[in-house]
Tab-separated table of C-alpha atoms and ligand atoms in Angstrom:
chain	number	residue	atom	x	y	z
A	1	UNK	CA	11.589	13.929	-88.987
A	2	UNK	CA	7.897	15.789	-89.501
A	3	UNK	CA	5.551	13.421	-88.048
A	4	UNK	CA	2.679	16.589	-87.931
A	5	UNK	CA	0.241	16.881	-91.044
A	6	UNK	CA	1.571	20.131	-90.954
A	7	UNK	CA	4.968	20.171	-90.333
A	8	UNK	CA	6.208	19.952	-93.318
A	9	UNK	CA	7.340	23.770	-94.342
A	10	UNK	CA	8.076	22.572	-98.244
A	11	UNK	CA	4.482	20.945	-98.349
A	12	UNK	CA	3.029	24.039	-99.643
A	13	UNK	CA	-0.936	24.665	-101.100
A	14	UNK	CA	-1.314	21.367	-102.380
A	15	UNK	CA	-0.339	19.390	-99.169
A	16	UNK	CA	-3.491	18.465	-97.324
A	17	UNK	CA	-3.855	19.745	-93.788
A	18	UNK	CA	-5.550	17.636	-91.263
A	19	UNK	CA	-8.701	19.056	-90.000
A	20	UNK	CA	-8.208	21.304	-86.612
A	21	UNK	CA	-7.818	24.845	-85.834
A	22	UNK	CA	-4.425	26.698	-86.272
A	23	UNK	CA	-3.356	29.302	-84.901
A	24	UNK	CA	-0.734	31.221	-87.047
A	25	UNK	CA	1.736	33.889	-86.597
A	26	UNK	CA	2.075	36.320	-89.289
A	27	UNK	CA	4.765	39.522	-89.316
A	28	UNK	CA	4.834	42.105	-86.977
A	29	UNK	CA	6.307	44.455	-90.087
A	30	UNK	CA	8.495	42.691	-92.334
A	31	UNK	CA	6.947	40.563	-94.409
A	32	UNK	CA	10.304	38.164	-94.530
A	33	UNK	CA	9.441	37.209	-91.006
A	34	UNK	CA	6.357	34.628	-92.030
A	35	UNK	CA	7.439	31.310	-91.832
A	36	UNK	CA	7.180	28.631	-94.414
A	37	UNK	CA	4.943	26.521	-92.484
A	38	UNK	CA	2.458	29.651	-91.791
A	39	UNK	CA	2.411	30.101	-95.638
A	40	UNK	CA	1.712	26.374	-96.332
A	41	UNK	CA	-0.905	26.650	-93.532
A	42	UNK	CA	-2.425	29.896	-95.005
A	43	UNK	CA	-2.675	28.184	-98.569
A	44	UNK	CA	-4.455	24.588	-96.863
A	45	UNK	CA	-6.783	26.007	-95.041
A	46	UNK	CA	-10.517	25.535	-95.898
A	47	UNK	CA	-11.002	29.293	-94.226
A	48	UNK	CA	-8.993	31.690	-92.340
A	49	UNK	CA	-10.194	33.616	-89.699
A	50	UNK	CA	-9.126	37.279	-89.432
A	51	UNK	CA	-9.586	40.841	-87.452
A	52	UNK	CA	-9.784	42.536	-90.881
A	53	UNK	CA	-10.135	41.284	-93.711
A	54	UNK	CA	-8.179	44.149	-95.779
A	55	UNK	CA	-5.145	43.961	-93.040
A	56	UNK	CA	-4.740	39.957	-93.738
A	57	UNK	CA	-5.777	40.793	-97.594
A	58	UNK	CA	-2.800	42.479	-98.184
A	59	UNK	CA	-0.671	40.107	-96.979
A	60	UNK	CA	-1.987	36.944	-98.312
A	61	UNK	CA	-2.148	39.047	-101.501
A	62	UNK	CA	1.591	39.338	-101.407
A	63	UNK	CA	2.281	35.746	-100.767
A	64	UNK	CA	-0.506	34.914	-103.876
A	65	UNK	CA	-2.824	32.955	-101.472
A	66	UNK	CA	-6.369	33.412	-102.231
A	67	UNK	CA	-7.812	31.391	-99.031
A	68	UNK	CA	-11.577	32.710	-98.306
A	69	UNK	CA	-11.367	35.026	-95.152
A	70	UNK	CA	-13.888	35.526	-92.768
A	71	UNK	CA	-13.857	38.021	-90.434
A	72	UNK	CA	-13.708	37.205	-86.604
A	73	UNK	CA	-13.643	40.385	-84.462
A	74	UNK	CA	-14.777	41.658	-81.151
A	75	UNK	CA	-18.017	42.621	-81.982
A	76	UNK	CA	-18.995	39.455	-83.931
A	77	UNK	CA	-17.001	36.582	-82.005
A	78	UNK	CA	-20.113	35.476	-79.969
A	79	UNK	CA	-21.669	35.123	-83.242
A	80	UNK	CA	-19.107	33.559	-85.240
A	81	UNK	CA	-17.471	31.041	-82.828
A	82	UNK	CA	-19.470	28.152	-82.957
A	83	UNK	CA	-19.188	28.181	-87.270
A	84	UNK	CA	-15.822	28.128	-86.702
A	85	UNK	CA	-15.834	25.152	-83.774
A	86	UNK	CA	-17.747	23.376	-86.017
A	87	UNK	CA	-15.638	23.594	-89.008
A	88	UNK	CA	-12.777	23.047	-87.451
A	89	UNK	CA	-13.596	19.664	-86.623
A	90	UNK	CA	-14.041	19.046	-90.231
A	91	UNK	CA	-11.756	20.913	-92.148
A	92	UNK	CA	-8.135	22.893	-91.129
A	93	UNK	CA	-9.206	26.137	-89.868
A	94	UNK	CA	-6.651	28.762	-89.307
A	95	UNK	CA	-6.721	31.716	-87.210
A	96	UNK	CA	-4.502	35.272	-87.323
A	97	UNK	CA	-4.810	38.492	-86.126
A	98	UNK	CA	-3.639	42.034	-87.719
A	99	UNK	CA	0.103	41.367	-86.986
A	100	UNK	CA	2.066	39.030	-84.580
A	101	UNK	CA	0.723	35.868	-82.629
A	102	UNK	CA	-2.838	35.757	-82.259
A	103	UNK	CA	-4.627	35.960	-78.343
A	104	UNK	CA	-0.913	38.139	-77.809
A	105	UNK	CA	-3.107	41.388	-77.050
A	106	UNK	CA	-5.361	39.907	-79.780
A	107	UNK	CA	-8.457	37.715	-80.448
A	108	UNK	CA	-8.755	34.537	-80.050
A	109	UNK	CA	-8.773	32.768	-76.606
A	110	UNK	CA	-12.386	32.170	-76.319
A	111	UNK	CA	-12.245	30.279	-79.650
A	112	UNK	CA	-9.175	27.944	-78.633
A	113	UNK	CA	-10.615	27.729	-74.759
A	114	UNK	CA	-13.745	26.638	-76.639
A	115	UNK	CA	-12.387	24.555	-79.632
A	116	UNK	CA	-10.338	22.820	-77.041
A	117	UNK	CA	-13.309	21.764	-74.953
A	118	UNK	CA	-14.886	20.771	-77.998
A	119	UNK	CA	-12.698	18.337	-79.104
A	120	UNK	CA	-11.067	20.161	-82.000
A	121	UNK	CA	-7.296	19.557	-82.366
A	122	UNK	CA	-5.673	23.139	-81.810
A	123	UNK	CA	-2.286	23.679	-83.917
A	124	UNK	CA	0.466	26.475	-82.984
A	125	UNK	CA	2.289	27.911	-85.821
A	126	UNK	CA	4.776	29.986	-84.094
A	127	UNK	CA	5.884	33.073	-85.465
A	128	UNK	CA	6.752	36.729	-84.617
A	129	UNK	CA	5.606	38.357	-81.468
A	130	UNK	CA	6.499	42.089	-80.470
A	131	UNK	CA	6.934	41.413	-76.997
A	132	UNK	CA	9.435	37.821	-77.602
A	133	UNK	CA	11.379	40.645	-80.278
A	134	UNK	CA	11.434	43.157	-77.841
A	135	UNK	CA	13.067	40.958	-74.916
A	136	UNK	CA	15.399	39.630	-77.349
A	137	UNK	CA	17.297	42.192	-78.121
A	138	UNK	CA	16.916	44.631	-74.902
A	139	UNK	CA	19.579	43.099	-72.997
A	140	UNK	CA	17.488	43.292	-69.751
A	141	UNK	CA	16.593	40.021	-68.052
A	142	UNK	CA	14.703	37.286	-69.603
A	143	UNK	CA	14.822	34.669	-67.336
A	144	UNK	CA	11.744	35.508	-66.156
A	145	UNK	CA	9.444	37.826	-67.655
A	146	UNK	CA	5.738	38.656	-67.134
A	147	UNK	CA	3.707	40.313	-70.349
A	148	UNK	CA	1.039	42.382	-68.638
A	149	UNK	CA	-0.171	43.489	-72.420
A	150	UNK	CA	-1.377	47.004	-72.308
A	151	UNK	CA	-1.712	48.871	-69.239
A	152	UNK	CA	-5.424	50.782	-68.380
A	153	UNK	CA	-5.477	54.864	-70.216
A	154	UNK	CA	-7.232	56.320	-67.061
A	155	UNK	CA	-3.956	57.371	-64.875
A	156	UNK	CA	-5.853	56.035	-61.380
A	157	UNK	CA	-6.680	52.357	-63.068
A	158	UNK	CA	-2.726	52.606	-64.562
A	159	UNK	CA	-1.375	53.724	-61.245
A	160	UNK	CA	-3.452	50.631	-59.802
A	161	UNK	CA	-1.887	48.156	-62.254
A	162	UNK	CA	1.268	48.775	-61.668
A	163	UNK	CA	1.340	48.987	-58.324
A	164	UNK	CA	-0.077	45.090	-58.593
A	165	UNK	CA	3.418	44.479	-60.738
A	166	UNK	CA	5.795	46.402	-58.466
A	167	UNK	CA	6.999	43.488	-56.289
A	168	UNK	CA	7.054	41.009	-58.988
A	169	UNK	CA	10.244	39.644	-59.236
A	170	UNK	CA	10.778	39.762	-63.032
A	171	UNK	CA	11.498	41.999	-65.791
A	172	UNK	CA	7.471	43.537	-67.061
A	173	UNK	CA	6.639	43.788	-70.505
A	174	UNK	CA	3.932	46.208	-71.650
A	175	UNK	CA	2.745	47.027	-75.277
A	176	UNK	CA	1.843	50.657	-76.010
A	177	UNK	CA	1.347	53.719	-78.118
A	178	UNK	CA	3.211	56.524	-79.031
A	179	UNK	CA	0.597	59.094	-77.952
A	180	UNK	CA	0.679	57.578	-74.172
A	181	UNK	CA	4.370	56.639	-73.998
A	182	UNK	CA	5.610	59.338	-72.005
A	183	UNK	CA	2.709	59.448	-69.778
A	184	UNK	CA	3.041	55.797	-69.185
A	185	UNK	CA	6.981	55.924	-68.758
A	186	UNK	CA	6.247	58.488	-65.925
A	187	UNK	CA	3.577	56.419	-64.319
A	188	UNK	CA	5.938	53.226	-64.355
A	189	UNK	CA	8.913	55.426	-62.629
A	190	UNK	CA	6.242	56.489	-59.999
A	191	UNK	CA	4.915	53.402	-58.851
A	192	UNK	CA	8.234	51.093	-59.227
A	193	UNK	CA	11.288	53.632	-59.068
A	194	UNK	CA	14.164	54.484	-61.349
A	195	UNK	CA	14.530	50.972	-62.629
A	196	UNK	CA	16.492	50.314	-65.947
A	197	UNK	CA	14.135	50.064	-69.121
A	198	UNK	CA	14.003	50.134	-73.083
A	199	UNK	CA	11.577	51.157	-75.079
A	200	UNK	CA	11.412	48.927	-78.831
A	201	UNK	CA	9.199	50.884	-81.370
A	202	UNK	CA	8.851	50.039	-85.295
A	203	UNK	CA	10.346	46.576	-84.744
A	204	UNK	CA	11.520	44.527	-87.458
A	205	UNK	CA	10.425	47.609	-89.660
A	206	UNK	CA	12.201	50.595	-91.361
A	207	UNK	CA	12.652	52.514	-88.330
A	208	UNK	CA	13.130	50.285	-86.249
A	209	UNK	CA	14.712	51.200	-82.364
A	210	UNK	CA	15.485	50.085	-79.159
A	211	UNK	CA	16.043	52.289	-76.534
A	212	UNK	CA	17.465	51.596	-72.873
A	213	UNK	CA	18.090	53.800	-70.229
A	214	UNK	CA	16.319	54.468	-66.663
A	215	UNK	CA	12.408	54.511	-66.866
A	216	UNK	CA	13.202	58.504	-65.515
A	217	UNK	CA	15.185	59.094	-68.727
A	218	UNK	CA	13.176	57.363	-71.082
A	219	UNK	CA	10.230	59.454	-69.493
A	220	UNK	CA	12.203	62.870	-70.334
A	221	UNK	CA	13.324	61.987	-73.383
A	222	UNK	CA	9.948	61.455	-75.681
A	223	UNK	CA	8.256	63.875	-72.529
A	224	UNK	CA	7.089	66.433	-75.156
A	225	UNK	CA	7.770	64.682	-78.361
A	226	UNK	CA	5.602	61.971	-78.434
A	227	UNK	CA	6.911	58.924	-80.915
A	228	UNK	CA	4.825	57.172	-84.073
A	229	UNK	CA	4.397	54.165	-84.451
A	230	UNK	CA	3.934	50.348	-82.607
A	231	UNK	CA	6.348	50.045	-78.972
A	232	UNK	CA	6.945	47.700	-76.833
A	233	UNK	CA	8.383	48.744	-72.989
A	234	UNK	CA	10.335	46.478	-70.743
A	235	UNK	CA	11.008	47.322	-67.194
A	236	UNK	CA	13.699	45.381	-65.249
A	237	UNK	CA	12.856	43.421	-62.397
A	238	UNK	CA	12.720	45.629	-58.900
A	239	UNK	CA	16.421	46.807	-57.899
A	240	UNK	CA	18.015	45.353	-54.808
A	241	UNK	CA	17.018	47.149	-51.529
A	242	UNK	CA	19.903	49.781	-50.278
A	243	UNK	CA	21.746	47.476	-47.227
A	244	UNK	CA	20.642	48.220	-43.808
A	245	UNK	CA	22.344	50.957	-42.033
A	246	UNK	CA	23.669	50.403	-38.163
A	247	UNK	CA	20.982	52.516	-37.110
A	248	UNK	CA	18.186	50.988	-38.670
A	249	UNK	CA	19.593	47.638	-37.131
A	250	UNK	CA	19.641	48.913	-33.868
A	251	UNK	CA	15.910	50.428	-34.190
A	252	UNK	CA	14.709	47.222	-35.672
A	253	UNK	CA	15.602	45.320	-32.271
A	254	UNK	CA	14.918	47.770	-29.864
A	255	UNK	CA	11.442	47.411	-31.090
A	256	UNK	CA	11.692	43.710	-31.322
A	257	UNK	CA	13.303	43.316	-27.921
A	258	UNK	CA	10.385	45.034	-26.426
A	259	UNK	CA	8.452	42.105	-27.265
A	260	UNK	CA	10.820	39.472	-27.651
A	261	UNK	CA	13.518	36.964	-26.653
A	262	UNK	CA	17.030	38.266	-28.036
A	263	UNK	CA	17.453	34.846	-29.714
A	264	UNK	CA	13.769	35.334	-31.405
A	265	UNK	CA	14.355	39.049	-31.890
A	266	UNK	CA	17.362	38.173	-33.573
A	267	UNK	CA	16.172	36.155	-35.810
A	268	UNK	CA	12.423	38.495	-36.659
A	269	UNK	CA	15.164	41.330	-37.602
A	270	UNK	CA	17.635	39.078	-39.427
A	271	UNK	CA	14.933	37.909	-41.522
A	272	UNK	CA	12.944	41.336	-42.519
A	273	UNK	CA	16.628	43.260	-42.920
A	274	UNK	CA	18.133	40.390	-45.243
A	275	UNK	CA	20.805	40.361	-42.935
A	276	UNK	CA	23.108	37.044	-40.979
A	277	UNK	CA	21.345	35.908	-37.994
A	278	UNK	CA	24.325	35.686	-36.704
A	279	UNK	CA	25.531	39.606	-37.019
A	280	UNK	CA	22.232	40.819	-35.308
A	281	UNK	CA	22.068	38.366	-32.324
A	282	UNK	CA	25.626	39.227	-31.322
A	283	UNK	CA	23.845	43.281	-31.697
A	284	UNK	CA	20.940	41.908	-29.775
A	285	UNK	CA	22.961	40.985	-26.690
A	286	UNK	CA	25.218	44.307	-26.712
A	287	UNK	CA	21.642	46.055	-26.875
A	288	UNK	CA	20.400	43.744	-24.073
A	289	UNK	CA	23.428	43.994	-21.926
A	290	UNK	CA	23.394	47.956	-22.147
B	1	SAM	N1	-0.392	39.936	-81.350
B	1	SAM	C1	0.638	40.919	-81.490
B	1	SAM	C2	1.984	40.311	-81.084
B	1	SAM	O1	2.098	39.095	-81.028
B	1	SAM	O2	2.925	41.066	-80.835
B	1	SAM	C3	0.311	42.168	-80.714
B	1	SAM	C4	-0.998	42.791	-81.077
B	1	SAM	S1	-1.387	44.241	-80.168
B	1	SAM	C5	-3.021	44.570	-80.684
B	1	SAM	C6	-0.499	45.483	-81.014
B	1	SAM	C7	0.596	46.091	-80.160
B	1	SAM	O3	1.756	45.274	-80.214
B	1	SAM	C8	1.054	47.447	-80.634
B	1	SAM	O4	0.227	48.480	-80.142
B	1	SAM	C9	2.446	47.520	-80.049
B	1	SAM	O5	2.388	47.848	-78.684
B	1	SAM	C10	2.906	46.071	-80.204
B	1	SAM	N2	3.589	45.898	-81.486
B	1	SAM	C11	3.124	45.276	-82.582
B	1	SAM	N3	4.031	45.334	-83.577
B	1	SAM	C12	5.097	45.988	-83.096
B	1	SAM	C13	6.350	46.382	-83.643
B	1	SAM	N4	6.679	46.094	-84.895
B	1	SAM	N5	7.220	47.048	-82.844
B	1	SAM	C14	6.896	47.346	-81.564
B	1	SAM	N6	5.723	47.016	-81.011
B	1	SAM	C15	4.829	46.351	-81.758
């Protein structure tokens, strides 16, 4: 049952959309991917609101909808946002970007942050996203993810960044370009080890891959052929730390013993080693007893 104004996928150009601002998906390559209800909602709207006008030309010129665009850009959003507030209040106002979900690595967050505190009722039409295409077919875990959109060029800013991510405990999703891949695939094996990784590039389009391997092999395999086109990398979350050998056990507590009570030593070591209290107090004593 569609109870939205805008719910209805079959309603089409001539359905009237409530007034509100919408934020719609639109392909990330193949043009099958738009949704009915992102068509219908291109077609209602009073305006759309686009990066470039020629990008989003083309493709409302394929689906024959000849909506008025107005730009809404980087360099003009200051200036343009409160139009837009306004006539969103009045009249169904939808937003896009280039390709993908808008405010995804895109424009667009200032205007909902400020539509919302506005008053204007703010409308998801959920579509493609590289980074939800990417996870979905990389086989790494998605359980829990964390998009950290694209990383900094200068290497000491990257370096930073991902030293930030390294003890998250989730798989890290990063959009990039061909010309940096390698360089980035190198910096990622620096700062979090040989973790397992793919690499998506051209998705949903003709040449569309998915690559998955260590981030060290990824690295050497595009290290002097640099790829074309859009990618997507995913980097698993961090790999399990090696077991604790007898010897770092024993020089664990003898530093903890200099301190401590073999009970509380015990437990301190148990605790940073991952290990059962258990196992390391009966240690403890032997240590203690000589
Ligand atoms: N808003 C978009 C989304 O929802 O995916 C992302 C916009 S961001 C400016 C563009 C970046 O997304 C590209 O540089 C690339 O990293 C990634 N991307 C977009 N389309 C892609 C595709 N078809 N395959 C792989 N990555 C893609």
């Amino acid at each position: 049952m569609n109870e939205h104004p805008s719910c209805d996928p079959d309603a089409g150009a001539s359905a009237s959309l409530a007034p509100g601002l919408y934020i719609v998906a639109t392909p990330i390559g193949n043009l099958g991917d738009i949704t009915a209800r992102a068509r219908a909602v291109l077609a209602g709207a009073s305006v759309i609101a686009c990066e470039d006008t020629r990008v989003t030309g083309r493709l409302l010129g394929h689906f024959d909808i000849s909506t008025r665009m107005l730009p809404y850009h980087d360099h003009n959003a200051d200036r343009v946002r409160p139009g837009l507030i306004a006539r969103a209040l009045a009249e169904p106002v939808a937003l896009v970007s280039d390709a993908g979900t808008p405010l995804i690595s895109d424009p667009g967050y200032k205007l909902v942050a400020e539509a919302r505190a506005a008053g204007v009722n703010v409308i998801a039409v959920p579509g493609p996203s590289a980074v939800i295409a990417a996870l979905s077919i990389a086989g790494l875990p998605t359980d829990r993810f964390l998009f950290a959109g694209f990383l900094p060029a200068k290497a000491k800013a990257k370096a930073d960044t991902i030293a930030e991510l390294a003890s998250v405990p989730a798989t890290l999703a990063f959009y990039e370009s061909g010309p940096r891949l390698a360089a980035t695939l190198t910096a990622l094996h620096e700062g979090l080890g040989d973790r397992p990784a793919a690499v998506g590039r051209e998705l949903t389009k003709r040449f569309e891959e998915m690559v998955t391997g260590s981030l060290s092999e990824l690295a050497a395999r595009w290290a002097d052929a640099p790829p074309r086109g859009e990618i997507v990398v995913l980097v698993g979350p961090p790999l399990p730390a090696p077991a604790a050998s007898e010897q770092d056990i024993d020089s664990a507590l003898a530093e903890a013993l200099a301190t401590m009570r073999v009970k509380d030593a015990a437990v301190a070591v148990a605790a940073r080693l991952g290990l059962a209290k258990s196992d390391v107090y009966a240690r403890a004593l032997q240590l203690k007893n000589g």
